[in-house]
Coordinates of C-alpha atoms and ligand atoms in Angstrom, one line a residue:
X193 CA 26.7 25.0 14.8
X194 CA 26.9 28.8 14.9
X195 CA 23.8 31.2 14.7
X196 CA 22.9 31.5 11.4
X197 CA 23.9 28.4 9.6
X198 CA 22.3 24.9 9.2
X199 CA 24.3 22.0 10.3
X200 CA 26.8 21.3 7.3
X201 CA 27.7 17.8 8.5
X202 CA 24.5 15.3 8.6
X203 CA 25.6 12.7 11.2
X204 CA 23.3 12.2 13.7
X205 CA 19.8 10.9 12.4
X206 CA 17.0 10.7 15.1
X207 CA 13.7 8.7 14.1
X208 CA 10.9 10.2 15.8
X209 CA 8.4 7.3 16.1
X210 CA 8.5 3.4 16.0
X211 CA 5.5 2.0 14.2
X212 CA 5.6 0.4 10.9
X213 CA 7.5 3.7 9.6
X214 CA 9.6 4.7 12.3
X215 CA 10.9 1.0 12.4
X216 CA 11.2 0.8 8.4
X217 CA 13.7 4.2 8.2
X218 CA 15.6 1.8 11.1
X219 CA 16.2 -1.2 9.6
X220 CA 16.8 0.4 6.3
X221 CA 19.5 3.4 7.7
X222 CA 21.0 0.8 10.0
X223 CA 21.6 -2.0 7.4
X224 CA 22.9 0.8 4.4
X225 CA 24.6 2.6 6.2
X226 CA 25.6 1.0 9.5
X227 CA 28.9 3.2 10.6
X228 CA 28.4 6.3 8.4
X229 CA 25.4 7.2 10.2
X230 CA 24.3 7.6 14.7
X231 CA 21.1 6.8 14.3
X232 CA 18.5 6.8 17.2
X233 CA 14.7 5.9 17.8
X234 CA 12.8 7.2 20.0
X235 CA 9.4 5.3 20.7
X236 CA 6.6 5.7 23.6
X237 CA 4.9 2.9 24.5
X238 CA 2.5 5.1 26.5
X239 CA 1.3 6.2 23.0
X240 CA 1.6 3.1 21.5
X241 CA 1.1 2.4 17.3
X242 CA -2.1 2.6 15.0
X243 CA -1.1 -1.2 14.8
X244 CA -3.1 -1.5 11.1
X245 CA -1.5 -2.1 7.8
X246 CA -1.5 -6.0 7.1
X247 CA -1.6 -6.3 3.6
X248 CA 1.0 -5.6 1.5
X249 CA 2.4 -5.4 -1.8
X250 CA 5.2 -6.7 -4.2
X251 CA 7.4 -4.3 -3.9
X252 CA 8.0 -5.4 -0.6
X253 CA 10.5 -8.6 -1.6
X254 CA 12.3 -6.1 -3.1
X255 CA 12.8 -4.1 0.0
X256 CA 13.6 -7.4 2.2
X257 CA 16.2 -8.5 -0.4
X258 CA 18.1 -5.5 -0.1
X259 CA 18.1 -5.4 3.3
X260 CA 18.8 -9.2 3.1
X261 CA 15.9 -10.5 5.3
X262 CA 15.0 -14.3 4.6
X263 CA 11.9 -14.7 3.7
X264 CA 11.2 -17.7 5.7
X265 CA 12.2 -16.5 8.9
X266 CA 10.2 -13.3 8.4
X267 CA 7.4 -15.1 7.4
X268 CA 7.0 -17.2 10.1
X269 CA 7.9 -14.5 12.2
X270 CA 4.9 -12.4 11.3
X271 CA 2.8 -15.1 11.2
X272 CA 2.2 -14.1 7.2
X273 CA 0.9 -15.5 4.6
X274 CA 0.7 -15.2 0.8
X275 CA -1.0 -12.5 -1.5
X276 CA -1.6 -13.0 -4.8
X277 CA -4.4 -9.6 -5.3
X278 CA -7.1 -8.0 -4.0
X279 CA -10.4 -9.0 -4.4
X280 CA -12.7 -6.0 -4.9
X281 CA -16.9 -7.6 -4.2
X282 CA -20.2 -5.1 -4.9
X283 CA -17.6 -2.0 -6.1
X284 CA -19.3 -2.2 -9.7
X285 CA -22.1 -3.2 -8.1
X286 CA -24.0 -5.5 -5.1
X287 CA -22.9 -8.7 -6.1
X288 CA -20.5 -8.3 -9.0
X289 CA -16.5 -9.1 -8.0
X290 CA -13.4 -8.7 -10.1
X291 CA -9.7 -9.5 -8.8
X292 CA -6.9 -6.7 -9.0
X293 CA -3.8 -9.1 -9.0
X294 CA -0.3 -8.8 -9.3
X295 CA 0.1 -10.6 -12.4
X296 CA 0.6 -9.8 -16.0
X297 CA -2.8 -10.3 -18.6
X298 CA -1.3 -12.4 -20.9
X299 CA 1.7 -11.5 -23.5
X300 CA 2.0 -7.9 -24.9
X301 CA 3.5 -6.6 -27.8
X302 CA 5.6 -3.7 -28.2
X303 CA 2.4 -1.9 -29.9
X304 CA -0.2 -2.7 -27.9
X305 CA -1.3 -4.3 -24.5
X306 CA -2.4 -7.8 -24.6
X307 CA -6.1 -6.5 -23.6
X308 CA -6.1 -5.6 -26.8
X309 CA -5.7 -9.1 -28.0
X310 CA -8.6 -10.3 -25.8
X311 CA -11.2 -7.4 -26.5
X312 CA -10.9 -8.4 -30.3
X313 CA -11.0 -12.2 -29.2
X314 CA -14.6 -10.8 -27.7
X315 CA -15.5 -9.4 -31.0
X316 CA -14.8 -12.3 -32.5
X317 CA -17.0 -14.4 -30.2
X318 CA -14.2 -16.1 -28.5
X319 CA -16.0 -15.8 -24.8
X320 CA -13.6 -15.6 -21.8
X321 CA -12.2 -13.0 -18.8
X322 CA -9.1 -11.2 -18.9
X323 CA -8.1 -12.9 -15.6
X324 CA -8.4 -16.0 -17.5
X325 CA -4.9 -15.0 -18.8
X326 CA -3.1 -14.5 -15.8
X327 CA -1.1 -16.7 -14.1
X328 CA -1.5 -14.5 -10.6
X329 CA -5.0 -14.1 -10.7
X330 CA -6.3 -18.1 -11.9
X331 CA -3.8 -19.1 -8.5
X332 CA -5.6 -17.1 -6.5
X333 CA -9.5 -17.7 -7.9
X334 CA -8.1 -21.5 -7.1
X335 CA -6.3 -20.6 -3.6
X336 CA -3.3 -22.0 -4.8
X337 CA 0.2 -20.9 -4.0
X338 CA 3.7 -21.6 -4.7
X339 CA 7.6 -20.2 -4.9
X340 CA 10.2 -21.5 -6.4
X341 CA 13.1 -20.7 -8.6
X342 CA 10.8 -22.4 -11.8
X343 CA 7.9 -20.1 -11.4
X344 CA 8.1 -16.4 -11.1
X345 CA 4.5 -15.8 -9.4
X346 CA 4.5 -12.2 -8.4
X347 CA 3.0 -11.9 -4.7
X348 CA 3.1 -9.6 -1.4
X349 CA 2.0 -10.5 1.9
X350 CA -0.7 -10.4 4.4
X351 CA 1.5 -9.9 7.6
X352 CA 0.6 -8.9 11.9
X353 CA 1.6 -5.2 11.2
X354 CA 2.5 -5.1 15.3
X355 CA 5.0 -8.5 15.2
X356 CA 6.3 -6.9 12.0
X357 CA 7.4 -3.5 13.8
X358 CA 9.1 -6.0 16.7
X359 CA 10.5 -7.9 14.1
X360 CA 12.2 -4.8 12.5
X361 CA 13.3 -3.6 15.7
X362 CA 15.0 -7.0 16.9
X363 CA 16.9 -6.5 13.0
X364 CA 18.0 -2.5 13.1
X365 CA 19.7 -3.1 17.0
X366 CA 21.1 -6.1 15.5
X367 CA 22.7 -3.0 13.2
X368 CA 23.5 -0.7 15.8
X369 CA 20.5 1.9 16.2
X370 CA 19.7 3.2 19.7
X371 CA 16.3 2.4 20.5
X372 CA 14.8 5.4 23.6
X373 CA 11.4 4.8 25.5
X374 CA 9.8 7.9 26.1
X375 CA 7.6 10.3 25.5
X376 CA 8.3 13.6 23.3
X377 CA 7.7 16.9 25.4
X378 CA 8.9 19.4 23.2
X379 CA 10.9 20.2 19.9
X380 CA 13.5 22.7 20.2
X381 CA 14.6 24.7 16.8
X382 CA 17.6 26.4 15.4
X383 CA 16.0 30.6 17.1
X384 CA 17.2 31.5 13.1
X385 CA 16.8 28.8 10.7
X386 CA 14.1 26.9 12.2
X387 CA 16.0 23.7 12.0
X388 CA 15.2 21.0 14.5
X389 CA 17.9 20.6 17.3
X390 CA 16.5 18.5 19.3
X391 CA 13.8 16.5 21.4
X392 CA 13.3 16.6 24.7
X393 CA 11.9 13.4 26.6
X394 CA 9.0 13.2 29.4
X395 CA 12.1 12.1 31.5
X396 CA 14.5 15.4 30.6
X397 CA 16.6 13.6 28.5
X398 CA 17.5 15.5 25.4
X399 CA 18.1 13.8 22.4
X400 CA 19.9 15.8 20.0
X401 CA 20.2 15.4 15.9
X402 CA 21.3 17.0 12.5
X403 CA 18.5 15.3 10.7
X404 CA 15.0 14.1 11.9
X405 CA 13.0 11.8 10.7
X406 CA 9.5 12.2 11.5
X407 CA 7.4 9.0 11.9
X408 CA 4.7 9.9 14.5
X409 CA 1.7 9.0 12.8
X410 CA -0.8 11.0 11.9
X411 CA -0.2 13.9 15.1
X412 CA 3.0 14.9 12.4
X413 CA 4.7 16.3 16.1
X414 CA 8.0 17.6 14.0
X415 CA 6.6 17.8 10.5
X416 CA 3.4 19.8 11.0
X417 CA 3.1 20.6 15.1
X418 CA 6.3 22.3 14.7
X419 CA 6.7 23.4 11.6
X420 CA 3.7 23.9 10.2
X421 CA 4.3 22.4 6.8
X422 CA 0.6 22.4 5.7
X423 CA -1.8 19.7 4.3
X424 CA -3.3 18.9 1.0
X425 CA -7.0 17.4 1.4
X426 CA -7.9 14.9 -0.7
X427 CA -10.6 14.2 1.0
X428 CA -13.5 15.5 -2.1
X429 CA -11.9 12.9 -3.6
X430 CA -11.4 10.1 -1.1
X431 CA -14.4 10.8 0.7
X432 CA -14.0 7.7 3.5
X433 CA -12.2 9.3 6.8
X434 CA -13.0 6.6 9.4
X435 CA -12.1 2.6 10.0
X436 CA -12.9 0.3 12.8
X437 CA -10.7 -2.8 12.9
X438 CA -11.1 -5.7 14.9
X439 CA -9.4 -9.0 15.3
X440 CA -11.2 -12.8 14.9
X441 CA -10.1 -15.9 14.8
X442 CA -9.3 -18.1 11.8
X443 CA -12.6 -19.9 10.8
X444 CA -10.8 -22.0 7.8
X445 CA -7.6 -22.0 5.5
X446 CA -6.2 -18.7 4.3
X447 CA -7.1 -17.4 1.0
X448 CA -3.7 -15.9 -0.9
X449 CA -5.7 -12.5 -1.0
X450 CA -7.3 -9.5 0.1
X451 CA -11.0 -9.0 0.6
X452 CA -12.4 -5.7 -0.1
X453 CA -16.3 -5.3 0.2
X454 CA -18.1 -2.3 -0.6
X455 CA -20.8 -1.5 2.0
X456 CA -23.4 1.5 1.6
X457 CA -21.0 4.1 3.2
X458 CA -17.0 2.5 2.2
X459 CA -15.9 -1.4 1.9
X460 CA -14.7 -3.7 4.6
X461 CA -11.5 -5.8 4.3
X462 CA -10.5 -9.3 5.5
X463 CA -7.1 -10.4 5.3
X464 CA -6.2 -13.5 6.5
X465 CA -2.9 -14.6 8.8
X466 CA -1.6 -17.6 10.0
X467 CA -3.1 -17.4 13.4
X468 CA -6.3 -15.1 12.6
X469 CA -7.8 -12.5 10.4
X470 CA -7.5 -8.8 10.7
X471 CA -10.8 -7.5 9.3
X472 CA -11.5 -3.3 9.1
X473 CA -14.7 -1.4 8.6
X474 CA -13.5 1.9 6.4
X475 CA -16.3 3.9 5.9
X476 CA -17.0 7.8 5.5
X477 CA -18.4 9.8 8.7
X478 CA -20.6 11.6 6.8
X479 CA -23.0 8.7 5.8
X480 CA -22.5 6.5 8.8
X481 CA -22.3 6.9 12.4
X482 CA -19.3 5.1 14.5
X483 CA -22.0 3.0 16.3
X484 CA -23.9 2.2 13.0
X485 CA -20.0 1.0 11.5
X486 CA -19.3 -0.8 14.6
X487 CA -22.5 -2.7 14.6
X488 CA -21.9 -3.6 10.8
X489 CA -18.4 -4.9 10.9
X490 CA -19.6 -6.9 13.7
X491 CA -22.2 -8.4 12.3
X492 CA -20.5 -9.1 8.8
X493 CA -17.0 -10.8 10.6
X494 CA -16.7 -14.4 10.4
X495 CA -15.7 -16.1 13.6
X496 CA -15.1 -14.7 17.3
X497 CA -13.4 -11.2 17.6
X498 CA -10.3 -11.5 19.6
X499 CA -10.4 -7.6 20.4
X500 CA -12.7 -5.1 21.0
X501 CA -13.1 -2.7 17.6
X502 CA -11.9 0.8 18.1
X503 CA -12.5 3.7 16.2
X504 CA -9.8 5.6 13.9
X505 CA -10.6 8.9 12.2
X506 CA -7.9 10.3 9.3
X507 CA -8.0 12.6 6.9
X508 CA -6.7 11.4 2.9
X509 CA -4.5 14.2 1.5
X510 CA -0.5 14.7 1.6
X511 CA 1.7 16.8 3.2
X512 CA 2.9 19.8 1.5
X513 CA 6.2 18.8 1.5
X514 CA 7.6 15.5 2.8
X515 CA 11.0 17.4 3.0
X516 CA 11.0 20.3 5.2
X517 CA 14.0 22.0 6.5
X518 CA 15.8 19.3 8.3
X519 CA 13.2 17.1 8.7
X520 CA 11.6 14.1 6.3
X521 CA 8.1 12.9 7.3
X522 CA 7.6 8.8 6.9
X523 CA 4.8 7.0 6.8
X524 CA 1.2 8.3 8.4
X525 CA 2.6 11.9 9.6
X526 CA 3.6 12.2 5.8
X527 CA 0.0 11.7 4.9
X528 CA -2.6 8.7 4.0
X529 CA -4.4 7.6 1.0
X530 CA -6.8 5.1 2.5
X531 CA -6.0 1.8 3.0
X532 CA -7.8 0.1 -0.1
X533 CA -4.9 -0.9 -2.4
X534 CA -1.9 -1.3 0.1
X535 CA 0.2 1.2 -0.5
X536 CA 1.2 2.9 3.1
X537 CA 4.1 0.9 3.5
X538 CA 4.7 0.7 -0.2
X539 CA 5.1 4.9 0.0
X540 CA 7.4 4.2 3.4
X541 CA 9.8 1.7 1.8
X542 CA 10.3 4.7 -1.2
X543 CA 10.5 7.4 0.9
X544 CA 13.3 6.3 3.1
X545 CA 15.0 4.8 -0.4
X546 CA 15.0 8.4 -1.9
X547 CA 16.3 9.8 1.3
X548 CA 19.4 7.6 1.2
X549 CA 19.6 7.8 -2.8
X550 CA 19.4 11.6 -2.1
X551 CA 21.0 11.7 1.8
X552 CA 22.4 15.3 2.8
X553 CA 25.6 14.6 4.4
X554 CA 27.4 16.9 4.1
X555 CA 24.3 19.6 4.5
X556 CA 20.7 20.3 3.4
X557 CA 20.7 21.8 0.3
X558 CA 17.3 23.1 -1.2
X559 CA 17.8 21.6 -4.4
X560 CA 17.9 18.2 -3.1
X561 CA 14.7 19.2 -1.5
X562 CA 12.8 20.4 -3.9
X563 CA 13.9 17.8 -6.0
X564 CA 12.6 14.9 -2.9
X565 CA 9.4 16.8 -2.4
X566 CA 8.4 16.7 -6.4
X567 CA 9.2 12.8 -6.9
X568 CA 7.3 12.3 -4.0
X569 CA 4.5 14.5 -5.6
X570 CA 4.2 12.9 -8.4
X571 CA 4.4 9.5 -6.8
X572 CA 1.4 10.1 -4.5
X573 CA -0.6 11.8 -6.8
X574 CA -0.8 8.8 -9.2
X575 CA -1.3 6.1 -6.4
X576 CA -4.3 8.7 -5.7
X577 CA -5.5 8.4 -9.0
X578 CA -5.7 4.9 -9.0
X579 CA -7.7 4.9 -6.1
X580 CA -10.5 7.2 -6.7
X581 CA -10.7 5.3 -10.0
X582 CA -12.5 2.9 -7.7
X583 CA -14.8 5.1 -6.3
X584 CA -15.6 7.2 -9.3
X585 CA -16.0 3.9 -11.5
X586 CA -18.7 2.7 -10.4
X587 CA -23.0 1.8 -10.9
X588 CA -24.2 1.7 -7.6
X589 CA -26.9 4.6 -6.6
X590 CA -28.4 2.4 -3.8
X591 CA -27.1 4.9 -1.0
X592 CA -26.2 8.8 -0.6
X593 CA -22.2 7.9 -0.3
X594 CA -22.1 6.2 -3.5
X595 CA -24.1 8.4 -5.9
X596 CA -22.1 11.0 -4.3
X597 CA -19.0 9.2 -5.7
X598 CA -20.4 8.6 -9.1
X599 CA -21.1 12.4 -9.5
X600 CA -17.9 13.6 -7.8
X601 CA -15.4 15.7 -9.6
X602 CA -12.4 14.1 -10.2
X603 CA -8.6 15.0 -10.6
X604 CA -8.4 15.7 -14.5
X605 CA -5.3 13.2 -15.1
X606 CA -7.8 10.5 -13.9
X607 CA -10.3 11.7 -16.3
X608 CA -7.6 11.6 -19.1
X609 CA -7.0 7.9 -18.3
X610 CA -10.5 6.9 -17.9
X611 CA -11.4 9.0 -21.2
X612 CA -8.5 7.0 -22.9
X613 CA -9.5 3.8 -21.9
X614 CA -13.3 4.0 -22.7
X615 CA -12.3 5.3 -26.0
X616 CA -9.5 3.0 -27.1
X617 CA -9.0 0.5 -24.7
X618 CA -5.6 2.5 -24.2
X619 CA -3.9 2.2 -20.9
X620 CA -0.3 3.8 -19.4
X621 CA 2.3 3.7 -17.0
X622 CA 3.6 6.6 -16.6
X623 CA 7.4 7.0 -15.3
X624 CA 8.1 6.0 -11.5
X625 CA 4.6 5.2 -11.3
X626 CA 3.8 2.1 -9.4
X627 CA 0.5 0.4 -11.0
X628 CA 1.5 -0.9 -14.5
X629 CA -0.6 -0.9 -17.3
X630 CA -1.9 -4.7 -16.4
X631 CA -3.4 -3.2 -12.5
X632 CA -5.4 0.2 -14.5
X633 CA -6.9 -2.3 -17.4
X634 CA -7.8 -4.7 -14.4
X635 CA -9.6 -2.8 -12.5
X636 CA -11.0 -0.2 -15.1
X637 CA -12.7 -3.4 -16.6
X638 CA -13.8 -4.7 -13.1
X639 CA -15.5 -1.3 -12.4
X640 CA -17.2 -1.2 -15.5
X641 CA -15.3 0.9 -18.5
X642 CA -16.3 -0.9 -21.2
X643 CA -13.8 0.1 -24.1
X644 CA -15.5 1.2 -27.3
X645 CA -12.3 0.2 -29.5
X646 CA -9.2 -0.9 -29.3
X647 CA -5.9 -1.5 -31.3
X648 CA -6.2 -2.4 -34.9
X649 CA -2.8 -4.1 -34.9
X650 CA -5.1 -7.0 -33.4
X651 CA -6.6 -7.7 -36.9
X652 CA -3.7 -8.5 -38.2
X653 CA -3.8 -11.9 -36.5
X654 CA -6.4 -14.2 -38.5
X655 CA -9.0 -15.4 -36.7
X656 CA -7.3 -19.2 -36.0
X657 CA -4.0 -17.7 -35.0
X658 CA -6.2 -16.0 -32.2
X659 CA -8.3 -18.8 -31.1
X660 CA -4.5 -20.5 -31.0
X661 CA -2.8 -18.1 -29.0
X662 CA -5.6 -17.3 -26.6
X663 CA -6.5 -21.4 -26.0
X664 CA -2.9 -21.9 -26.1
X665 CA -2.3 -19.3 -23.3
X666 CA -5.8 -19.9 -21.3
X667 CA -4.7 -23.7 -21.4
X668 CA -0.9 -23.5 -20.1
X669 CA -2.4 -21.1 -17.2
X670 CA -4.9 -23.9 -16.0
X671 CA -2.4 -26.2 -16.1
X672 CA 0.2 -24.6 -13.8
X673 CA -2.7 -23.8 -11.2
X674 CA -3.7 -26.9 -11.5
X675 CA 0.0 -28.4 -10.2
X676 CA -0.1 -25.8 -7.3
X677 CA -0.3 -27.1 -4.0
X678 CA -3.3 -25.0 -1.7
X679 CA -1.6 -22.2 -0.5
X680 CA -2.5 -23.4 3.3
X681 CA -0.5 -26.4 2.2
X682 CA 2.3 -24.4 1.2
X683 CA 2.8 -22.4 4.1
X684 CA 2.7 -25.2 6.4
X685 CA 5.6 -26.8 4.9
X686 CA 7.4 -23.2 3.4
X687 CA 6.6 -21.1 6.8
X688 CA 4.4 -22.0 9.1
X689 CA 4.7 -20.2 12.8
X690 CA 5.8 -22.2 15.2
X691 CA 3.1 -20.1 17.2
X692 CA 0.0 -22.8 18.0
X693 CA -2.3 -20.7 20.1
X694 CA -3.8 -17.6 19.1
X695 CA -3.0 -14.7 21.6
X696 CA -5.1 -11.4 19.6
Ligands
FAD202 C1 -7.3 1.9 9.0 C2 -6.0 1.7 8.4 C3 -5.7 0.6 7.6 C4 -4.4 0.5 7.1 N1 -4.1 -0.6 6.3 C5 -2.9 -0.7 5.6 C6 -2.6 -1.8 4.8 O1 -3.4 -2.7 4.6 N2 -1.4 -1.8 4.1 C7 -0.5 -0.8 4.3 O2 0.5 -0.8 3.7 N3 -0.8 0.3 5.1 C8 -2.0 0.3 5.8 N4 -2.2 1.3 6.6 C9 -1.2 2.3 6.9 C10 -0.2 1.7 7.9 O3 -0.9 1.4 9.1 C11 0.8 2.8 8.3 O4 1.4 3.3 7.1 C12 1.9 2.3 9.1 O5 1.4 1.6 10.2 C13 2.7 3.4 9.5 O6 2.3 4.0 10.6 P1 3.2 5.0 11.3 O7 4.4 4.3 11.8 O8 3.4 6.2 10.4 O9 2.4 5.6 12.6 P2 2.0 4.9 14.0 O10 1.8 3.4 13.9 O11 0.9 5.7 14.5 O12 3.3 5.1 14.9 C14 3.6 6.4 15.5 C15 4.7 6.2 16.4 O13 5.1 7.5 16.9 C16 5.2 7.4 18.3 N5 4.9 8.7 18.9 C17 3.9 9.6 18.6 N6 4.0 10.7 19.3 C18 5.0 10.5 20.1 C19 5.6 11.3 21.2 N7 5.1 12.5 21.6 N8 6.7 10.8 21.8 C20 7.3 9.6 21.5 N9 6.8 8.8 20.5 C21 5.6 9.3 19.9 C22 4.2 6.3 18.7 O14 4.6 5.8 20.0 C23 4.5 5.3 17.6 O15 5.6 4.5 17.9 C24 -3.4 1.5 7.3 C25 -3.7 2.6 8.1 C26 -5.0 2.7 8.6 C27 -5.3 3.9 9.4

């Protein structure tokens, strides 16, 4: 390269980082484009990873097919098991639950959402749930689970996010990357252009690179440490900055979901593996103390911890540009909603898919940047939406941190939606946006919006032709559940570990 200019030939890809993100860009560079690309990792154990993120969602399969993982073997693997949703307990309010799933309510026409169909059901006097009409949601109410060719259920995972990085790791050398132990002293940059050159190791070694990918967690060493790319807080929005996992053992079968449970300052999940459960206090600094969170999730876990908890602060927001220069931040160095609906890796798995949809090999152009950074935008703005929805939805006043929620300003495209809904029952996916219509009616119901209309197309149906096509659809669903082995039974004969003692 001389002086002035930017490398015009993209080559040599270095991943800074090898958690869950770092290890992601790997397997998916090494398996798409094994022999076009030199990629190499460079990891510290010294430093270690955040080692959180166990639940997943669909998407995922997608991502494994493509990169031709079998299921199987990465199940057992990972020691994963099934999820069918999320269940949200006390969001609405102490003691009311709802279940976010994966599935489709019931059949929609090309006018209106099936919701529509079931709200004039209500008005009609024909008493039932939404969930009662989806195939997802009734599997997982009844802990059931099954895959097969005959029935399409639509499911993620609950996975051992460290087993999951080794697993990765073990599949992107089987694909040729370079894996380097160390620990990142210093980035050097391009004196002009501010381009990345390259890293220099603890140990001297220099690695050097025409493209960096930046997955260092939340430090952001290349993205933000060196070049200062800026930070969008979200945090008057997604108030919580704080969690506190811990590790206990199994006290009884899996359930093929998520637990979510709202506590007076943020929610605590659950999420159940083969050989344990990983279980998190997320809470928000300013209305409880580290001890005070530690102290709850301990007393509210079921069965022994198998680690001590630890503390780990973040901030919600984005980075001002994923893209900057030639580098590309993945994972928690490109920012961090919160946890709640599972959608770190989710953002890792698209951000490394645009990169190779959009890869600069034969330079960095500007326009491809610009053009990365606004999908990315618009992506993360709308998975932010969805989750201050469940925050901003809500009755509880029994504590500061949730009457602060309930009067918090919000972002005005989420006020649109929630205006929409309560209005008309009227719910939208917008393009590349990644909760359909089925997850926003879901959980806009389960937090409270109570729709004062809906679509009039639904009176066109007489009054028996609805009770026949609700029965008809409420009865088929029970009766497929009702076949469905317990999903414990299922894994033990689809995918269960070999692993028989549990090592935390
Ligand atoms: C509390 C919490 C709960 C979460 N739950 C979920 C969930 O349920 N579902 C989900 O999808 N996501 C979840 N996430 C997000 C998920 O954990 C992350 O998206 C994912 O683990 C990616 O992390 P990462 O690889 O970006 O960072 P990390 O895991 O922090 O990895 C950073 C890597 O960079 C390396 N590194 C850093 N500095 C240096 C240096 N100087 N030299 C060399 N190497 C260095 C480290 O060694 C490490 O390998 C959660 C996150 C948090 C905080």
């Amino acid at each position: 390269m001389n002086t002035t200019e930017v490398p015009t030939q993209v080559r040599r890809v270095v991943i800074a980082g090898g958690g869950t993100a770092g290890w992601i860009a790997a397997a998916a560079l090494s398996r798409q484009l094994e022999g076009v690309l030199d990629v190499t990792l460079v990891e510290s154990d010294e430093i270690g990873t955040v080692g959180v993120g166990e639940s997943t969602i669909p998407p995922l399969r997608v991502f494994h097919k493509l990169m031709k993982i079998d299921e199987q073997e990465f199940m057992r693997g990972t020691e994963a098991t099934f999820k069918l949703g999320i269940l949200f307990e006390n969001w609405r309010k102490q003691g009311d639950h709802y279940i976010h799933s994966f599935g489709r309510n019931g059949k929609s026409t090309w006018l209106c959402e099936f919701h529509h169909f079931w709200l004039h059901g209500l008005a009609r006097g024909i008493q039932s749930e939404l969930g009662d009409y989806c195939l997802e949601l009734q599997a997982a109410k009844a802990g059931k689970f099954a895959t097969s060719p005959q029935l399409d259920l639509n499911y993620a995972y609950h996975l051992d996010a460290t087993v999951y990085a080794r697993f990765l790791r073990k599949f992107s050398e089987k694909h040729g990357i370079k894996r380097v132990e160390g620990k990142i002293r210093q980035v050097k940059q391009h004196a002009e252009s501010g381009f990345i050159e390259s890293l220099v190791l603890e140990s001297g070694q220099v690695i050097e690179g025409d493209f960096f990918i930046d997955c260092t967690g939340f430090r952001g060493l290349l993205i933000e440490q060196t070049l200062k790319t800026g930070y969008e807080d979200w945090t008057h929005w997604l108030p919580c900055d704080s969690a506190v996992p811990v590790q206990t053992e199994s006290v009884g079968p899996p359930a093929p979901y998520t637990r979510v449970i709202a506590h007076e300052a943020g929610w605590r999940w659950r999420i159940p593996l083969q050989h344990r459960v990983g279980n998190g206090l997320v809470y928000c600094s300013r209305y409880m103390s580290d001890d005070d969170a530690t102290r709850k999730l301990l007393q509210d876990v079921e069965g022994r911890t198998l680690i001590e908890p630890r503390v780990i602060r973040f901030r919600t927001g984005r980075r001002r540009q994923a893209w900057n220069k030639n580098v590309l931040a993945l994972g928690l160095a490109s920012g961090f909603h919160e946890p709640l609906e599972s959608t770190s890796i989710h953002l890792i798995i698209t951000g490394i898919t645009r990169l190779m949809q959009l890869f600069p090999f034969s330079g960095v152009t500007q326009a491809f940047v610009d053009q990365y950074n606004r999908e990315s935008q618009a992506e993360a703005e709308k998975i932010r939406d969805f989750i201050v929805l469940h925050y901003k939805a809500t009755e509880r006043d029994d504590s500061p941190f949730w009457r602060h929620c309930a009067s918090m300003a919000i972002p005005d495209t989420l006020a649109q939606r929630i205006e929409m809904f309560r209005e008309s029952a009227h719910a939208y996916q917008l393009d590349a946006e990644l909760f359909r219509v089925d997850s926003w009616a879901q959980v806009m119901l389960g937090q409270g919006i109570t729709p004062r209309h809906y679509h009039q197309v639904t009176k066109m149906m007489s009054d028996q032709d609805l009770v026949r096509f609700l029965g008809g659809m409420k009865a088929q669903i029970a009766q497929v559940v009702e076949r469905l082995p317990a999903h414990q039974d299922f894994i033990d004969q689809y995918c269960k570990s070999v692993r028989e003692t549990v090592d935390g």
